[in-house]
């Protein structure tokens, strides 16, 4: 069974902290994604990676960075957390960037920055 | 600027009736459209997709219709069940150019199916 696992369901961090969100997939997928979901805004792409050590900016990369040292793991880093980064963060993986092949999502991390 | 739009934030339907969720898009380069369902505190799960070369795709109770000339698609759920109550996201993808690989999502429609 396909699985994308995010390390935390809920996180509370202080403003200015460096925050790491971890995501692991067990499907040997080439591509991994980080989205954030906010009420009334849907899912917005932060970064994605199409191979180990490769990354592409999404639509809202400001304030974030990513790391992909191993194929199965994709980390999202908030360099200095701010209150406007309070959100639901969703990791996804996909075997291809083309076609109608679905992306598989993790269960999400609800991050609150205080 | 949103390339995928779901203009109805919510929809309420009685159990057994049809639910119709709508989605509009602006980018004529999209090749595929996908629908995802999301329950609270869970990640989205894939529901059904359609290629831009088709106008209909059916999977059990779920049917997606695509009208390319109007840049409009809709998801029909028949019959609706209380377990269908969730947020539904429309998403689109292009296989070409600089946006290769990106899924563009709408803002979602909260479907409530009442007994």
mmCIF file of C-alpha atoms in Angstrom:
data_model
loop_
_atom_site.group_PDB
_atom_site.id
_atom_site.type_symbol
_atom_site.label_atom_id
_atom_site.label_comp_id
_atom_site.label_asym_id
_atom_site.label_seq_id
_atom_site.Cartn_x
_atom_site.Cartn_y
_atom_site.Cartn_z
ATOM 1 C CA UNK A 1 0.000 0.000 0.000
ATOM 2 C CA UNK A 2 1.227 3.425 -0.975
ATOM 3 C CA UNK A 3 2.447 5.518 1.884
ATOM 4 C CA UNK A 4 3.576 9.087 2.397
ATOM 5 C CA UNK A 5 4.382 9.827 6.010
ATOM 6 C CA UNK A 6 4.874 13.237 7.565
ATOM 7 C CA UNK A 7 6.805 13.213 10.798
ATOM 8 C CA UNK A 8 4.391 15.313 12.857
ATOM 9 C CA UNK A 9 0.624 15.821 12.811
ATOM 10 C CA UNK A 10 0.751 18.960 14.938
ATOM 11 C CA UNK A 11 3.578 21.384 15.686
ATOM 12 C CA UNK A 12 3.731 24.592 17.689
ATOM 13 C CA UNK A 13 6.795 26.781 17.180
ATOM 14 C CA UNK A 14 7.870 30.236 18.227
ATOM 15 C CA UNK A 15 8.454 33.147 15.885
ATOM 16 C CA UNK A 16 12.036 33.166 14.641
ATOM 17 C CA UNK A 17 12.651 29.450 15.187
ATOM 18 C CA UNK A 18 14.072 27.273 12.434
ATOM 19 C CA UNK A 19 11.519 24.586 11.677
ATOM 20 C CA UNK A 20 11.983 21.277 9.887
ATOM 21 C CA UNK A 21 9.069 19.357 8.395
ATOM 22 C CA UNK A 22 9.969 15.859 7.302
ATOM 23 C CA UNK A 23 8.312 13.665 4.712
ATOM 24 C CA UNK A 24 9.101 10.080 3.751
ATOM 25 C CA UNK A 25 7.611 7.989 0.956
ATOM 26 C CA UNK A 26 7.981 4.265 0.452
ATOM 27 C CA UNK A 27 6.977 4.063 -3.218
ATOM 28 C CA UNK A 28 10.343 4.810 -4.841
ATOM 29 C CA UNK A 29 8.822 7.867 -6.505
ATOM 30 C CA UNK A 30 11.074 10.309 -8.315
ATOM 31 C CA UNK A 31 8.992 13.370 -7.527
ATOM 32 C CA UNK A 32 8.038 14.930 -4.230
ATOM 33 C CA UNK A 33 6.112 18.083 -3.406
ATOM 34 C CA UNK A 34 5.355 20.433 -0.541
ATOM 35 C CA UNK A 35 2.053 22.312 -0.462
ATOM 36 C CA UNK A 36 0.371 24.486 2.075
ATOM 37 C CA UNK A 37 -3.361 24.607 2.517
ATOM 38 C CA UNK A 38 -5.112 27.665 3.884
ATOM 39 C CA UNK A 39 -8.854 28.255 4.230
ATOM 40 C CA UNK A 40 -10.281 29.803 1.103
ATOM 41 C CA UNK A 41 -6.983 29.499 -0.776
ATOM 42 C CA UNK A 42 -6.805 25.804 -1.620
ATOM 43 C CA UNK A 43 -3.459 24.059 -2.006
ATOM 44 C CA UNK A 44 -0.495 26.130 -3.080
ATOM 45 C CA UNK A 45 2.802 24.653 -4.205
ATOM 46 C CA UNK A 46 5.852 25.712 -2.203
ATOM 47 C CA UNK A 47 8.616 23.557 -3.720
ATOM 48 C CA UNK A 48 8.989 20.307 -5.549
ATOM 49 C CA UNK A 49 11.824 17.942 -6.329
ATOM 50 C CA UNK A 50 12.134 15.693 -9.379
ATOM 51 C CA UNK A 51 15.291 13.877 -8.278
ATOM 52 C CA UNK A 52 17.723 13.625 -5.396
ATOM 53 C CA UNK A 53 19.350 16.997 -4.738
ATOM 54 C CA UNK A 54 17.166 18.639 -7.404
ATOM 55 C CA UNK A 55 14.517 21.194 -6.552
ATOM 56 C CA UNK A 56 12.200 23.659 -8.219
ATOM 57 C CA UNK A 57 10.416 26.639 -6.729
ATOM 58 C CA UNK A 58 6.681 26.515 -6.682
ATOM 59 C CA UNK A 59 4.311 29.436 -6.457
ATOM 60 C CA UNK A 60 5.082 30.566 -2.892
ATOM 61 C CA UNK A 61 8.708 29.648 -2.050
ATOM 62 C CA UNK A 62 9.519 32.788 -0.040
ATOM 63 C CA UNK A 63 10.553 32.010 3.513
ATOM 64 C CA UNK A 64 11.056 28.307 2.782
ATOM 65 C CA UNK A 65 13.812 26.040 1.618
ATOM 66 C CA UNK A 66 13.941 22.294 0.954
ATOM 67 C CA UNK A 67 16.358 19.439 1.102
ATOM 68 C CA UNK A 68 16.365 16.107 -0.720
ATOM 69 C CA UNK A 69 19.439 14.085 0.124
ATOM 70 C CA UNK A 70 17.770 10.704 -0.331
ATOM 71 C CA UNK A 71 15.105 9.649 -2.784
ATOM 72 C CA UNK A 72 12.574 8.732 -0.134
ATOM 73 C CA UNK A 73 12.897 11.853 2.011
ATOM 74 C CA UNK A 74 11.949 15.458 1.309
ATOM 75 C CA UNK A 75 12.321 18.092 3.998
ATOM 76 C CA UNK A 76 10.737 21.523 4.168
ATOM 77 C CA UNK A 77 12.630 24.123 6.171
ATOM 78 C CA UNK A 78 11.266 27.344 7.553
ATOM 79 C CA UNK A 79 14.417 29.371 8.064
ATOM 80 C CA UNK A 80 12.859 31.798 10.549
ATOM 81 C CA UNK A 81 9.263 30.961 11.322
ATOM 82 C CA UNK A 82 6.705 33.744 11.204
ATOM 83 C CA UNK A 83 3.054 33.842 12.204
ATOM 84 C CA UNK A 84 1.947 34.035 8.572
ATOM 85 C CA UNK A 85 3.429 30.586 8.083
ATOM 86 C CA UNK A 86 0.818 29.094 10.376
ATOM 87 C CA UNK A 87 -0.874 26.615 8.063
ATOM 88 C CA UNK A 88 -1.532 23.006 7.118
ATOM 89 C CA UNK A 89 1.472 21.606 5.263
ATOM 90 C CA UNK A 90 1.006 18.707 2.898
ATOM 91 C CA UNK A 91 3.696 16.553 1.354
ATOM 92 C CA UNK A 92 3.028 14.510 -1.778
ATOM 93 C CA UNK A 93 4.884 12.150 -4.071
ATOM 94 C CA UNK A 94 4.319 11.030 -7.637
ATOM 95 C CA UNK A 95 6.027 8.552 -9.978
ATOM 96 C CA UNK A 96 5.847 10.956 -12.889
ATOM 97 C CA UNK A 97 5.389 14.635 -13.646
ATOM 98 C CA UNK A 98 3.193 13.832 -16.634
ATOM 99 C CA UNK A 99 -0.225 12.536 -17.346
ATOM 100 C CA UNK A 100 -3.169 11.891 -15.134
ATOM 101 C CA UNK A 101 -1.136 9.887 -12.670
ATOM 102 C CA UNK A 102 -2.167 10.886 -9.205
ATOM 103 C CA UNK A 103 0.022 12.426 -6.574
ATOM 104 C CA UNK A 104 -0.172 10.669 -3.197
ATOM 105 C CA UNK A 105 -0.466 12.876 -0.154
ATOM 106 C CA UNK A 106 0.639 12.528 3.425
ATOM 107 C CA UNK A 107 -1.721 13.175 6.307
ATOM 108 C CA UNK A 108 -0.558 16.757 6.759
ATOM 109 C CA UNK A 109 1.218 18.737 9.466
ATOM 110 C CA UNK A 110 -0.728 21.473 11.193
ATOM 111 C CA UNK A 111 1.899 24.091 12.091
ATOM 112 C CA UNK A 112 1.129 26.926 14.452
ATOM 113 C CA UNK A 113 3.680 29.726 14.857
ATOM 114 C CA UNK A 114 3.186 31.808 17.973
ATOM 115 C CA UNK B 1 -3.950 34.735 -10.473
ATOM 116 C CA UNK B 2 -5.812 31.486 -10.007
ATOM 117 C CA UNK B 3 -5.728 29.244 -13.029
ATOM 118 C CA UNK B 4 -8.204 26.781 -11.528
ATOM 119 C CA UNK B 5 -11.336 28.155 -9.961
ATOM 120 C CA UNK B 6 -14.008 26.597 -7.833
ATOM 121 C CA UNK B 7 -16.499 29.359 -7.334
ATOM 122 C CA UNK B 8 -18.785 27.567 -4.923
ATOM 123 C CA UNK B 9 -17.193 27.246 -1.485
ATOM 124 C CA UNK B 10 -19.947 24.957 -0.279
ATOM 125 C CA UNK B 11 -22.707 22.650 -1.491
ATOM 126 C CA UNK B 12 -25.402 20.899 0.534
ATOM 127 C CA UNK B 13 -27.257 17.906 -0.901
ATOM 128 C CA UNK B 14 -29.691 15.377 0.443
ATOM 129 C CA UNK B 15 -28.613 11.738 0.608
ATOM 130 C CA UNK B 16 -29.528 9.844 -2.555
ATOM 131 C CA UNK B 17 -29.624 12.933 -4.747
ATOM 132 C CA UNK B 18 -27.019 14.088 -7.252
ATOM 133 C CA UNK B 19 -24.109 16.304 -6.214
ATOM 134 C CA UNK B 20 -22.584 18.475 -8.938
ATOM 135 C CA UNK B 21 -19.308 20.205 -8.201
ATOM 136 C CA UNK B 22 -18.029 22.714 -10.720
ATOM 137 C CA UNK B 23 -14.594 23.841 -11.749
ATOM 138 C CA UNK B 24 -13.389 26.419 -14.283
ATOM 139 C CA UNK B 25 -9.907 26.951 -15.618
ATOM 140 C CA UNK B 26 -8.151 29.652 -17.580
ATOM 141 C CA UNK B 27 -5.117 27.893 -19.047
ATOM 142 C CA UNK B 28 -5.878 26.135 -22.323
ATOM 143 C CA UNK B 29 -2.570 24.257 -22.055
ATOM 144 C CA UNK B 30 -3.817 21.980 -19.299
ATOM 145 C CA UNK B 31 -3.747 18.361 -20.429
ATOM 146 C CA UNK B 32 -5.216 16.574 -17.429
ATOM 147 C CA UNK B 33 -7.699 17.323 -14.711
ATOM 148 C CA UNK B 34 -7.928 15.535 -11.399
ATOM 149 C CA UNK B 35 -10.373 15.572 -8.527
ATOM 150 C CA UNK B 36 -9.274 15.023 -4.947
ATOM 151 C CA UNK B 37 -11.329 14.538 -1.821
ATOM 152 C CA UNK B 38 -10.153 15.720 1.576
ATOM 153 C CA UNK B 39 -11.488 14.919 5.032
ATOM 154 C CA UNK B 40 -10.515 17.130 7.992
ATOM 155 C CA UNK B 41 -7.053 16.399 9.441
ATOM 156 C CA UNK B 42 -6.207 14.075 6.535
ATOM 157 C CA UNK B 43 -4.319 14.503 3.284
ATOM 158 C CA UNK B 44 -6.230 14.703 -0.011
ATOM 159 C CA UNK B 45 -6.985 11.422 -1.737
ATOM 160 C CA UNK B 46 -7.343 10.996 -5.469
ATOM 161 C CA UNK B 47 -10.836 10.444 -6.772
ATOM 162 C CA UNK B 48 -11.000 10.559 -10.560
ATOM 163 C CA UNK B 49 -9.260 12.180 -13.512
ATOM 164 C CA UNK B 50 -9.886 13.077 -17.132
ATOM 165 C CA UNK B 51 -7.660 13.779 -20.085
ATOM 166 C CA UNK B 52 -8.254 16.899 -22.139
ATOM 167 C CA UNK B 53 -8.920 14.735 -25.197
ATOM 168 C CA UNK B 54 -11.974 13.209 -23.547
ATOM 169 C CA UNK B 55 -15.265 14.744 -22.504
ATOM 170 C CA UNK B 56 -16.366 12.194 -19.922
ATOM 171 C CA UNK B 57 -14.894 9.714 -17.502
ATOM 172 C CA UNK B 58 -16.865 7.499 -15.189
ATOM 173 C CA UNK B 59 -15.916 5.459 -12.134
ATOM 174 C CA UNK B 60 -18.754 3.975 -10.157
ATOM 175 C CA UNK B 61 -20.821 6.746 -8.592
ATOM 176 C CA UNK B 62 -18.402 9.421 -9.850
ATOM 177 C CA UNK B 63 -18.436 10.969 -13.308
ATOM 178 C CA UNK B 64 -16.372 13.878 -14.523
ATOM 179 C CA UNK B 65 -17.454 15.907 -17.548
ATOM 180 C CA UNK B 66 -15.126 18.213 -19.459
ATOM 181 C CA UNK B 67 -16.222 21.040 -21.731
ATOM 182 C CA UNK B 68 -13.014 22.292 -23.326
ATOM 183 C CA UNK B 69 -14.584 25.119 -25.270
ATOM 184 C CA UNK B 70 -16.029 26.547 -22.066
ATOM 185 C CA UNK B 71 -12.949 25.625 -20.011
ATOM 186 C CA UNK B 72 -15.269 23.994 -17.529
ATOM 187 C CA UNK B 73 -15.464 20.651 -15.806
ATOM 188 C CA UNK B 74 -17.843 19.150 -13.341
ATOM 189 C CA UNK B 75 -17.878 16.209 -10.974
ATOM 190 C CA UNK B 76 -21.159 14.354 -10.564
ATOM 191 C CA UNK B 77 -21.771 12.068 -7.621
ATOM 192 C CA UNK B 78 -24.812 9.841 -7.924
ATOM 193 C CA UNK B 79 -26.252 8.840 -5.540
ATOM 194 C CA UNK B 80 -24.725 11.036 -2.874
ATOM 195 C CA UNK B 81 -23.975 9.435 0.482
ATOM 196 C CA UNK B 82 -23.208 10.982 3.885
ATOM 197 C CA UNK B 83 -19.663 9.571 3.662
ATOM 198 C CA UNK B 84 -19.111 11.791 0.623
ATOM 199 C CA UNK B 85 -19.147 14.840 2.893
ATOM 200 C CA UNK B 86 -15.676 16.324 2.437
ATOM 201 C CA UNK B 87 -13.833 19.123 0.680
ATOM 202 C CA UNK B 88 -13.394 18.442 -3.042
ATOM 203 C CA UNK B 89 -10.476 19.955 -4.904
ATOM 204 C CA UNK B 90 -10.233 20.301 -8.645
ATOM 205 C CA UNK B 91 -6.663 20.199 -9.980
ATOM 206 C CA UNK B 92 -5.076 20.595 -13.397
ATOM 207 C CA UNK B 93 -1.745 19.722 -14.942
ATOM 208 C CA UNK B 94 0.109 20.443 -18.163
ATOM 209 C CA UNK B 95 2.604 18.049 -19.723
ATOM 210 C CA UNK B 96 4.407 20.856 -21.475
ATOM 211 C CA UNK B 97 6.643 23.813 -20.889
ATOM 212 C CA UNK B 98 7.823 25.444 -17.710
ATOM 213 C CA UNK B 99 4.817 24.289 -15.703
ATOM 214 C CA UNK B 100 5.531 20.597 -16.329
ATOM 215 C CA UNK B 101 4.749 18.542 -13.263
ATOM 216 C CA UNK B 102 2.851 21.164 -11.350
ATOM 217 C CA UNK B 103 -0.643 20.444 -10.144
ATOM 218 C CA UNK B 104 -2.712 23.612 -9.910
ATOM 219 C CA UNK B 105 -5.496 23.388 -7.370
ATOM 220 C CA UNK B 106 -8.752 25.223 -6.965
ATOM 221 C CA UNK B 107 -9.831 26.555 -3.588
ATOM 222 C CA UNK B 108 -12.094 23.599 -2.894
ATOM 223 C CA UNK B 109 -15.807 23.018 -2.379
ATOM 224 C CA UNK B 110 -17.139 21.719 0.922
ATOM 225 C CA UNK B 111 -19.794 19.114 0.154
ATOM 226 C CA UNK B 112 -22.253 18.226 2.886
ATOM 227 C CA UNK B 113 -24.607 15.303 2.308
ATOM 228 C CA UNK B 114 -27.435 15.194 4.812
ATOM 229 C CA UNK B 115 -29.695 12.232 5.551
#
